[in-house]
CSV table of C-alpha atoms in Angstrom, one decimal:
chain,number,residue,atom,x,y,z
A,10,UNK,CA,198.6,260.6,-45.9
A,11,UNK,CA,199.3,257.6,-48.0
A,12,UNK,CA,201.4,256.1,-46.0
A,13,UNK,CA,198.8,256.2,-43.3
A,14,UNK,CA,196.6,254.7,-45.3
A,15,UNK,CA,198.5,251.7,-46.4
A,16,UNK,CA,199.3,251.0,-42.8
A,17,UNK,CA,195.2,251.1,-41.8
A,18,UNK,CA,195.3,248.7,-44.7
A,19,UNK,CA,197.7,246.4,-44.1
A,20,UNK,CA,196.4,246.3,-40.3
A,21,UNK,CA,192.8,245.8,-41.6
A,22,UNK,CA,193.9,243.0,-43.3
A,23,UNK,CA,196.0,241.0,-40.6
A,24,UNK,CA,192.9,241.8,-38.7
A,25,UNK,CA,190.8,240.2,-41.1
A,26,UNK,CA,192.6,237.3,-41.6
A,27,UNK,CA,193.8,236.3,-38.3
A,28,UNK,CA,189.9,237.1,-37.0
A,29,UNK,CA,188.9,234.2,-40.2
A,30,UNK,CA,191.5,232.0,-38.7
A,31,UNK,CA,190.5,232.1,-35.2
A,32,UNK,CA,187.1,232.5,-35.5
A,33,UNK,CA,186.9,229.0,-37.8
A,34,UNK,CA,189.7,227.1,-35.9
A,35,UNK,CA,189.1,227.2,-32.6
A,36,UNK,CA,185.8,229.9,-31.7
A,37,UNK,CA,183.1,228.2,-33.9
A,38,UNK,CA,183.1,225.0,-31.8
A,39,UNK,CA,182.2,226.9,-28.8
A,40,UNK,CA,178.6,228.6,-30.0
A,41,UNK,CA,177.7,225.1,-31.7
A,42,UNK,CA,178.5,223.0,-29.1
A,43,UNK,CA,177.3,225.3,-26.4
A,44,UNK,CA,173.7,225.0,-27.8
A,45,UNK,CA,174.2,220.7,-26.7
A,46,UNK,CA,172.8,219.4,-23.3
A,47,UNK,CA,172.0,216.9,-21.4
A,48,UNK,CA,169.1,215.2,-21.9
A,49,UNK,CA,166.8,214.8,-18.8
A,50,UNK,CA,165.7,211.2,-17.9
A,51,UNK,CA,162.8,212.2,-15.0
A,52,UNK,CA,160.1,211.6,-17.4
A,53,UNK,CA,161.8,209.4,-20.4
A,54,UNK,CA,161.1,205.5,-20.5
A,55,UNK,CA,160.2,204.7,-17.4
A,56,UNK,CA,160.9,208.0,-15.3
A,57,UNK,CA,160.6,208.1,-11.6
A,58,UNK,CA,163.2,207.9,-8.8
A,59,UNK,CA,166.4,206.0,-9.2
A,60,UNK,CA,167.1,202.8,-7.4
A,61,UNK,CA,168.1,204.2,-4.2
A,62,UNK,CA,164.9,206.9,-4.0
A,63,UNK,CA,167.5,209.4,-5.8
A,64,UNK,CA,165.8,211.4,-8.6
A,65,UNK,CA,167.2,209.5,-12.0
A,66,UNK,CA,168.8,212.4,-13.3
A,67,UNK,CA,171.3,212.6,-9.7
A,68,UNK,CA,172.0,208.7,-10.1
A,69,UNK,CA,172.1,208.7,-14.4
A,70,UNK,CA,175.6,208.4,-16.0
A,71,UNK,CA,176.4,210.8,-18.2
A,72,UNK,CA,177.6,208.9,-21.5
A,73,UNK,CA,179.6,210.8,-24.6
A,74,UNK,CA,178.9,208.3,-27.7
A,75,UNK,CA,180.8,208.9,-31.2
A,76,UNK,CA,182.2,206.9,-33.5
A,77,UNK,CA,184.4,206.1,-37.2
A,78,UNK,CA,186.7,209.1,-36.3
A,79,UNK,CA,189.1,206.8,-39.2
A,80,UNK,CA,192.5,208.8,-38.0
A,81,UNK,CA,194.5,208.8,-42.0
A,82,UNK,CA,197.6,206.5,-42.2
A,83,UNK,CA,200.9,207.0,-43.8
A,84,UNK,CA,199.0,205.3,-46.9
A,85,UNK,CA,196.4,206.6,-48.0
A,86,UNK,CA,196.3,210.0,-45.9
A,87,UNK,CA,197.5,213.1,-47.8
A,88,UNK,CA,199.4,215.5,-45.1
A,89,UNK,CA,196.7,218.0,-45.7
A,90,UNK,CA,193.5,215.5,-45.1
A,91,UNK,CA,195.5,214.6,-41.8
A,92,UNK,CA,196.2,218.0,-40.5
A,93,UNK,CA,192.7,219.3,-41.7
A,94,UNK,CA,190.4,216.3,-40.4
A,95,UNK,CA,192.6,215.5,-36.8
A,96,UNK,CA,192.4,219.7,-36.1
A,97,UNK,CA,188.5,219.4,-36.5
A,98,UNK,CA,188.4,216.1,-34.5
A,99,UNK,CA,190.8,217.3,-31.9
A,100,UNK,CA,189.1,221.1,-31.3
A,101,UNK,CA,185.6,220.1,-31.3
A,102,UNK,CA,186.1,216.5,-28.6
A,103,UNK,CA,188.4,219.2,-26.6
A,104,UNK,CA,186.1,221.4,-26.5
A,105,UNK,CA,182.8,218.7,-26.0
A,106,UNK,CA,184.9,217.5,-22.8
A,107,UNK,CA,185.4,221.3,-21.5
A,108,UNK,CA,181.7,222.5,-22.1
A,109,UNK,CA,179.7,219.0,-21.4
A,110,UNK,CA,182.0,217.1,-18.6
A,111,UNK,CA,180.8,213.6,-19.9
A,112,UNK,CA,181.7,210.5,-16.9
A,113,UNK,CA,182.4,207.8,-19.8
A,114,UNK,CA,183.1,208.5,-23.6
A,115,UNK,CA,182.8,206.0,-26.2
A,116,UNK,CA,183.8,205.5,-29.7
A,117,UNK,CA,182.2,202.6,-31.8
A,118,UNK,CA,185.2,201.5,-33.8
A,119,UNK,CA,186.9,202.4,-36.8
A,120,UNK,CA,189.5,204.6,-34.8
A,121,UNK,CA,192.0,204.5,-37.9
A,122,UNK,CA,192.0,204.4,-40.9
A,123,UNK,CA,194.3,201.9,-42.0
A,124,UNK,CA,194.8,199.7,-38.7
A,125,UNK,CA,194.0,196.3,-40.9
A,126,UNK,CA,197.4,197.3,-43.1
A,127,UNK,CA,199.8,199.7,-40.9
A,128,UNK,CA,203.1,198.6,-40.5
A,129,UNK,CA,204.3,198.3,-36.8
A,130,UNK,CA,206.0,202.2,-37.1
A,131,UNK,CA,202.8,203.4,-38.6
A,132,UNK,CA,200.1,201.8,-35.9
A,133,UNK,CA,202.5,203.5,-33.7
A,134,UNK,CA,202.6,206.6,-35.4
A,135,UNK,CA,198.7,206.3,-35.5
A,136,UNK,CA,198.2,205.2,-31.6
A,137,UNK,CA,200.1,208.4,-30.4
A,138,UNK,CA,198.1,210.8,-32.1
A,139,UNK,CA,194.9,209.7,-31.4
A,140,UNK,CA,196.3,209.6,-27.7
A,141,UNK,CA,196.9,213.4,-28.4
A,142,UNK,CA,193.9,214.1,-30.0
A,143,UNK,CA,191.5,212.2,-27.3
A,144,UNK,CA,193.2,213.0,-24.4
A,145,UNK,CA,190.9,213.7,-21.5
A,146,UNK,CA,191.4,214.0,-17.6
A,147,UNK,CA,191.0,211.5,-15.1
A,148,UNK,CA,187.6,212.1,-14.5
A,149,UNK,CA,186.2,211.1,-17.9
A,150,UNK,CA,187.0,207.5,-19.3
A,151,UNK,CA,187.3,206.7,-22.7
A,152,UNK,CA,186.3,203.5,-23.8
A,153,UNK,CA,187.2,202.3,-27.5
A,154,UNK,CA,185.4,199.5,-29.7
A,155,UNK,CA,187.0,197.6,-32.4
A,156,UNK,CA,186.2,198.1,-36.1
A,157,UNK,CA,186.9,196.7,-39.7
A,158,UNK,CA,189.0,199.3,-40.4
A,159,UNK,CA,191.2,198.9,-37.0
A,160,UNK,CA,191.6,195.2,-37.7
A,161,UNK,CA,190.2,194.0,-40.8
A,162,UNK,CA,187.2,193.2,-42.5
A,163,UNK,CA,186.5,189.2,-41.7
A,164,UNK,CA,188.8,188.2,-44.1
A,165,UNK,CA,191.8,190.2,-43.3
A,166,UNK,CA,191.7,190.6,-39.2
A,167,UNK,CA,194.2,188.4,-37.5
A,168,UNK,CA,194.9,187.7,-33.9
A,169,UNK,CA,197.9,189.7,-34.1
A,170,UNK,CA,195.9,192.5,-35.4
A,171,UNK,CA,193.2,192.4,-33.0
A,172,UNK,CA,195.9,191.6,-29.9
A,173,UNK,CA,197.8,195.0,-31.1
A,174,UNK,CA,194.3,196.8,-30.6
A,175,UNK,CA,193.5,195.2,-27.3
A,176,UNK,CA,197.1,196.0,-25.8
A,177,UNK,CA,197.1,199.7,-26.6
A,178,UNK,CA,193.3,199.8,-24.9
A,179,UNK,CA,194.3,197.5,-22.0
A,180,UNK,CA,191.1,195.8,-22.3
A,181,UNK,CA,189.3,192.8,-24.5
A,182,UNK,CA,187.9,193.3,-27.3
A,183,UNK,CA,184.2,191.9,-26.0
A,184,UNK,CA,183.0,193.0,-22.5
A,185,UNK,CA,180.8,194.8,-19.8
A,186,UNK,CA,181.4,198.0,-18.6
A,187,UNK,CA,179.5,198.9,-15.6
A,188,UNK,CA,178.7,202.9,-14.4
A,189,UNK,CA,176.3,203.3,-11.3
A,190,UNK,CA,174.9,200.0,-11.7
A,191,UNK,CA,174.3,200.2,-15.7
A,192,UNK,CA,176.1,198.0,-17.8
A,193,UNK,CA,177.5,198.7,-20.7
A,194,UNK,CA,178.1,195.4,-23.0
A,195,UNK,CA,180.9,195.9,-25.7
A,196,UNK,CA,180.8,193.8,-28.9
A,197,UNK,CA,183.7,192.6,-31.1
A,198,UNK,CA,180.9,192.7,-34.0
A,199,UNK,CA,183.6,192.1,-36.9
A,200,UNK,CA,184.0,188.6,-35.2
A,201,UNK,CA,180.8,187.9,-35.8
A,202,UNK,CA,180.1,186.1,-38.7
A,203,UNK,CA,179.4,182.3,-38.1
A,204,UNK,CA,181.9,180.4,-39.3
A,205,UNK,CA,183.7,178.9,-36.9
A,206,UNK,CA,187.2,181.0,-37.7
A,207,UNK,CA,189.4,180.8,-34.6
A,208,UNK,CA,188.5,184.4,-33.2
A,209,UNK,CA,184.9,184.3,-33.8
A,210,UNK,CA,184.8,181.4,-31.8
A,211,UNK,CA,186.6,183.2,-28.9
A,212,UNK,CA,184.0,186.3,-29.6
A,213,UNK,CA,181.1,184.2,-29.3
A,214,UNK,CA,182.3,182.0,-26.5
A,215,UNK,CA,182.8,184.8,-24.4
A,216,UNK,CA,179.6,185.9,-25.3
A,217,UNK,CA,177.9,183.4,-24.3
A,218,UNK,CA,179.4,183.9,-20.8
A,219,UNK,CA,178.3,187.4,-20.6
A,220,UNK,CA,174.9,186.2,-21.5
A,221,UNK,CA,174.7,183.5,-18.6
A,222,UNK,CA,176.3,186.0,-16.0
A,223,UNK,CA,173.8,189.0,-17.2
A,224,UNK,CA,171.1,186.4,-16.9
A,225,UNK,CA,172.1,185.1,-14.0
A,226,UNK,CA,172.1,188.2,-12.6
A,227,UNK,CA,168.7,189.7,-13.4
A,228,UNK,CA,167.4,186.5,-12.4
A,229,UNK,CA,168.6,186.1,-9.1
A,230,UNK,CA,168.9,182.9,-9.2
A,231,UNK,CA,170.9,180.8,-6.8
A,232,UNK,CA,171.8,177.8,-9.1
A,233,UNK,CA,174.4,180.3,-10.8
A,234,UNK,CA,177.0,179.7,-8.2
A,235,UNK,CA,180.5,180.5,-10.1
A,236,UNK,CA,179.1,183.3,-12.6
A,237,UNK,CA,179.9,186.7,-12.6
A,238,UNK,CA,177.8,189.1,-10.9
A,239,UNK,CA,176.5,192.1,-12.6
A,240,UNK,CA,173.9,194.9,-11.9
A,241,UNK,CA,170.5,193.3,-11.8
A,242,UNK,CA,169.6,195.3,-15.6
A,243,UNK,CA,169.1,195.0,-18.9
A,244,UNK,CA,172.4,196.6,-21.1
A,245,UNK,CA,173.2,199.0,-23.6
A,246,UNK,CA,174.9,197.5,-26.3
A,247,UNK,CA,177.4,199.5,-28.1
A,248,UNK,CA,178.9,197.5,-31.2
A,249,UNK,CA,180.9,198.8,-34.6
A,250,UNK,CA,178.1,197.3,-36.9
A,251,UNK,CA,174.8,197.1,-36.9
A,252,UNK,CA,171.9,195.0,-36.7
A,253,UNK,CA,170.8,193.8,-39.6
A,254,UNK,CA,168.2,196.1,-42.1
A,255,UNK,CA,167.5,196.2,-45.3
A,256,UNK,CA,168.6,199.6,-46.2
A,257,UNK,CA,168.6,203.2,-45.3
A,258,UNK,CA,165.4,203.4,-46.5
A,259,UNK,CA,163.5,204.2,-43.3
A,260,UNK,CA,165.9,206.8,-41.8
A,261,UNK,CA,164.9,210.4,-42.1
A,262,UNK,CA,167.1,213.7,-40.4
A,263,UNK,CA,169.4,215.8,-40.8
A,264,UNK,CA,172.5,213.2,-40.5
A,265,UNK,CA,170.6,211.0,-42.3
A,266,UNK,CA,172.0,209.0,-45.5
A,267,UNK,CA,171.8,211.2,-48.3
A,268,UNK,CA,168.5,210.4,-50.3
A,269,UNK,CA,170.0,208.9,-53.7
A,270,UNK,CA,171.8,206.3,-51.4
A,271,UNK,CA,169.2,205.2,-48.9
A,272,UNK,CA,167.2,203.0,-50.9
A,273,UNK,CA,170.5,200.7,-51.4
A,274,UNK,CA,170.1,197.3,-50.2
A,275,UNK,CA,172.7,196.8,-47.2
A,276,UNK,CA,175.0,193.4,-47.6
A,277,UNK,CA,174.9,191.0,-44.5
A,278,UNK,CA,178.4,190.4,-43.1
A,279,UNK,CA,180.1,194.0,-44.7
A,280,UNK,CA,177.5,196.8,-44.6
A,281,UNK,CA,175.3,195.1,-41.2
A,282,UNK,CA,175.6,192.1,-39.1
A,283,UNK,CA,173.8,188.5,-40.7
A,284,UNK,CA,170.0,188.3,-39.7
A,285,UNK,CA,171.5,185.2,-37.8
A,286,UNK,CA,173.9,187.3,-35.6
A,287,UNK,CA,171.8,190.1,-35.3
A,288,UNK,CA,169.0,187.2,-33.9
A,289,UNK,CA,171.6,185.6,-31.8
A,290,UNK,CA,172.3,189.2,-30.1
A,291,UNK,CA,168.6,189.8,-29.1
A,292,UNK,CA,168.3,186.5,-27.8
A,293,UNK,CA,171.4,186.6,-26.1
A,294,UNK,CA,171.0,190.1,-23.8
A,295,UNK,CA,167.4,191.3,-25.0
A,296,UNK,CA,169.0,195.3,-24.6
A,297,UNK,CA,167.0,198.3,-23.8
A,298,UNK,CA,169.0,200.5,-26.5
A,299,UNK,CA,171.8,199.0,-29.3
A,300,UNK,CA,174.5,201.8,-30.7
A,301,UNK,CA,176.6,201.0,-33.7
A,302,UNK,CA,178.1,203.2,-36.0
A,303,UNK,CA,179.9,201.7,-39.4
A,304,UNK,CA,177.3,203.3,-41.7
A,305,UNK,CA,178.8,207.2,-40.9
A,306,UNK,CA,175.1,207.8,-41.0
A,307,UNK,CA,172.9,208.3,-38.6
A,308,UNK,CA,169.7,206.3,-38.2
A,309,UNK,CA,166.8,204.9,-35.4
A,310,UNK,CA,165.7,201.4,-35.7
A,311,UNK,CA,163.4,199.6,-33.8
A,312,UNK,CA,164.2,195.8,-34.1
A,313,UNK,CA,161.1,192.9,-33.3
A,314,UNK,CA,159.1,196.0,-32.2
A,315,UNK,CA,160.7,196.5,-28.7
A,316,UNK,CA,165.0,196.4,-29.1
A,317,UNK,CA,165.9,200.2,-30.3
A,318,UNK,CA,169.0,201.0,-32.5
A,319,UNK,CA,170.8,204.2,-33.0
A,320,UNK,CA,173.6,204.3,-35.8
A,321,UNK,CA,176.0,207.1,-34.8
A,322,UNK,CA,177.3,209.0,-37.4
A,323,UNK,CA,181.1,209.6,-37.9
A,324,UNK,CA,182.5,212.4,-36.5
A,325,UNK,CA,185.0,213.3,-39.2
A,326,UNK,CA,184.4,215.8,-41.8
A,327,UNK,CA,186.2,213.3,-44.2
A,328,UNK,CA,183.2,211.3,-44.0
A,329,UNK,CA,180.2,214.1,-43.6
A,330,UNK,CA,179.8,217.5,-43.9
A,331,UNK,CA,177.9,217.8,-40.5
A,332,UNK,CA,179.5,215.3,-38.0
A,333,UNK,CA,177.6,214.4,-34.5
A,334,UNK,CA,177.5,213.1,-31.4
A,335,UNK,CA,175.3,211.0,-29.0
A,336,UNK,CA,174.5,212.7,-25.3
A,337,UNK,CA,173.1,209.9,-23.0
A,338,UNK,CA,172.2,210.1,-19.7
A,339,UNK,CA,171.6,206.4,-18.6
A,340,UNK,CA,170.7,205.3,-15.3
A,341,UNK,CA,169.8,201.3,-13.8
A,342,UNK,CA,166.4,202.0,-15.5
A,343,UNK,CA,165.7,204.7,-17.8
A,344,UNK,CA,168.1,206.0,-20.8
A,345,UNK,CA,167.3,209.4,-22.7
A,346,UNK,CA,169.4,210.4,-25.3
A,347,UNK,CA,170.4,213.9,-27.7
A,348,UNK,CA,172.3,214.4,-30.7
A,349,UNK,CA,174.3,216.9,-30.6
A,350,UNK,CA,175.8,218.5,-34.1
A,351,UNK,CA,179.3,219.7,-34.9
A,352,UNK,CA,180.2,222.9,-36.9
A,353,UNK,CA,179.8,221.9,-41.1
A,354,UNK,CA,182.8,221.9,-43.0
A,355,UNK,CA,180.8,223.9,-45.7
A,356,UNK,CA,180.3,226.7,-43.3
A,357,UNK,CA,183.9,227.1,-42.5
A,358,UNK,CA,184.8,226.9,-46.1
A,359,UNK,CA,182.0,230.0,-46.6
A,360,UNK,CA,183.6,232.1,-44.1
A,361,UNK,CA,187.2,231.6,-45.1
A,362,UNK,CA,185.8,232.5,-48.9
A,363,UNK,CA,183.8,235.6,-47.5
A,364,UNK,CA,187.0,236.8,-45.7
A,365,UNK,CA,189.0,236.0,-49.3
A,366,UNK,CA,186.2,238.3,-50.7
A,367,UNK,CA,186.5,240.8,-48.7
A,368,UNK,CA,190.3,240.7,-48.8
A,369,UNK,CA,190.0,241.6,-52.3
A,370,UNK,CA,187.6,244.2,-52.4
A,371,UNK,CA,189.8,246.2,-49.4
A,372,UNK,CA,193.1,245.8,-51.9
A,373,UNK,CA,190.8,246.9,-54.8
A,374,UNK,CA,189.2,250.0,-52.5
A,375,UNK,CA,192.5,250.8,-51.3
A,376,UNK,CA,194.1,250.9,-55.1
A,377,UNK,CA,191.4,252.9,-56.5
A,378,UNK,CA,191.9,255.7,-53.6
A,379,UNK,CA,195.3,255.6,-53.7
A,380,UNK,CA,196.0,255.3,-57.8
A,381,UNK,CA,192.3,255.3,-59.4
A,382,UNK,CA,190.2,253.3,-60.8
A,383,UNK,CA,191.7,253.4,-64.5
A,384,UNK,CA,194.8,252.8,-63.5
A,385,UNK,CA,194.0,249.7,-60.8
A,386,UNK,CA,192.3,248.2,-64.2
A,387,UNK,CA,194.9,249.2,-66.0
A,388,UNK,CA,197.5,247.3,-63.4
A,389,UNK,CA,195.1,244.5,-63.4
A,390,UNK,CA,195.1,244.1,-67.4
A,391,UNK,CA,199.2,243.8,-67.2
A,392,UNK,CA,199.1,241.2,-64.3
A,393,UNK,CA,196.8,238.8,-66.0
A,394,UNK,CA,198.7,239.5,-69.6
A,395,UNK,CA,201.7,238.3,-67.5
């Protein structure tokens, strides 16, 4: 009989463990997620049929948004950080591509962690696990933004830097994206400062390119001859910073800024772009919807009373307890977005602690019946005397 018993035991308690283990690693982002969808544009800003007579939702792109993921270097990043935060990153976009099947992915900068410092062996070591952890099929693309963290602030981003980002993406830094006739503009918006430094005059130059070719085209006007031609519509920007605000102050929700930090005034230039930039931007491409991330809160903005912002939260549990991500379906005119919320790192830390519990209480259950309670105490007075 005992020996029966310690065997129910023991298998209660592999079955407990491994259960704790599966259930928080790879099963919880399955419910959460699955509780995400699509949000319908037939009746959302604008509504109707799609430019070809299609209804909007047949023609609409289907647009994964996410940002400051902040992958840990060999610096600063603790192996345990890594392993934890790149699991949670890893299982829950793995599992977002298997359950949602988003056409274009993107994330608003901030990739690593330490891109403005790592050595050449380390931005390597970096760049192949995020391949790992972002890897996707041929059907989705995944479209990366540059941040402060992947280059530099200002002060500290190079052309070397920035040229090392841009060659592992295959793509510049500032550009238009364009799905089933929406376009997609993509802002370098730590170049962005004003003063005439080498690269922020190659941002804003080809800036001001994009802005006469978009212009061009939603004109239609024939005394553009030489210009790029683009789908006759409005874009969605999608920038690392954003606009500028004051503060926090106005942003309410779940993902929101906590409440003791909301009321802090934002500095131009670090926290959001200048007023000037931010100005320049509007004027520029006058965009149906701005996203940005930077602030690893999330927020809604409307800028001049008709140019909405979203700031995308990070999608780390190094930076939040309750990482997100943006759902968009977009089409040439209409947008309609949903937020949709990862498992909290404060629920997965209860359930490892309830299984830890209850771990202890089978062990205590299992030496009372088999020894008694007198002498479990009296075992557990020696231990601790030890």
């Amino acid at each position: 009989m005992p020996r029966f018993s310690a065997r129910w035991v023991v298998l209660l308690v592999l079955i407990l463990l491994v259960g704790a283990f599966f259930y928080c690693e790879y099963l919880i982002y399955f419910p959460t997620i699955l509780k995400c969808a699509w949000p319908k544009i037939s009746h959302a800003r604008g509504g109707g049929e799609g430019i070809d007579g299609r209804p909007l939702d047949s023609t609409s792109v289907r647009a994964m948004v996410l940002s400051d993921t902040h992958l840990l270097g060999a610096v600063g990043g603790h192996w345990f950080d890594k392993l934890r935060r790149e699991w949670q990153m890893e299982r829950a976009f793995q599992t977002a591509l298997w359950l949602l099947k988003p056409e274009i992915v993107f994330i608003l900068g901030d990739i690593f962690d330490e891109g403005k410092w790592s050595s050449q062996k380390h931005w390597e070591d970096d760049v192949r696990r995020f391949r790992r952890m972002f890897r996707h099929s041929a059907e989705t693309e995944l479209v990366v933004l540059v941040g402060n963290h992947d280059i530099g602030f200002h002060y500290e981003m190079d052309w070397f830097k920035l040229q090392r980002f841009e060659k592992v993406f295959n793509a510049s830094s500032t550009r238009i994206v364009t799905k089933k006739g929406v376009n997609f503009l993509l802002v370098n918006s730590v170049a962005l400062h004003g003063d005439g430094c080498p690269i922020c005059q190659s941002v804003e130059k080809e800036l001001i390119k994009l802005s006469r070719d978009l212009n061009c085209s939603l004109q239609n006007s024939g005394s553009c001859e030489g210009s790029q031609t683009y789908p006759p519509t409005p874009p969605i920007m999608l920038q690392h910073y954003p606009l500028f605000r004051v503060s926090d102050a106005g942003c309410t929700g779940r993902d929101a800024a906590p409440p003791e930090e909301r009321h802090l005034l934002f500095r131009e230039k670090y926290d959001v772009l200048s007023k000037e930039a931010s100005q320049r931007l509007l004027q520029w491409f006058k965009p149906r919807l701005i996203l940005s991330g930077h602030t690893h809160s999330g927020c809604e903005v409307l800028h001049d009373n008709k140019y909405p912002e979203i700031s995308v939260p990070s999608f780390s549990w190094r930076n939040r307890n309750n990482p997100s991500f943006i759902l968009a379906s977009v089409s040439p005119g209409s947008f309609a977005m949903s937020k949709c919320f990862l498992p909290e790192e404060s629920t997965v830390i209860g359930v490892y602690c309830s299984a830890g519990g209850c771990l202890l209480l089978l062990l205590l259950a299992h030496c009372v019946w088999m020894k008694g309670l007198l002498q479990c105490l009296s075992l557990l007075g020696k231990h601790k005397s030890l």
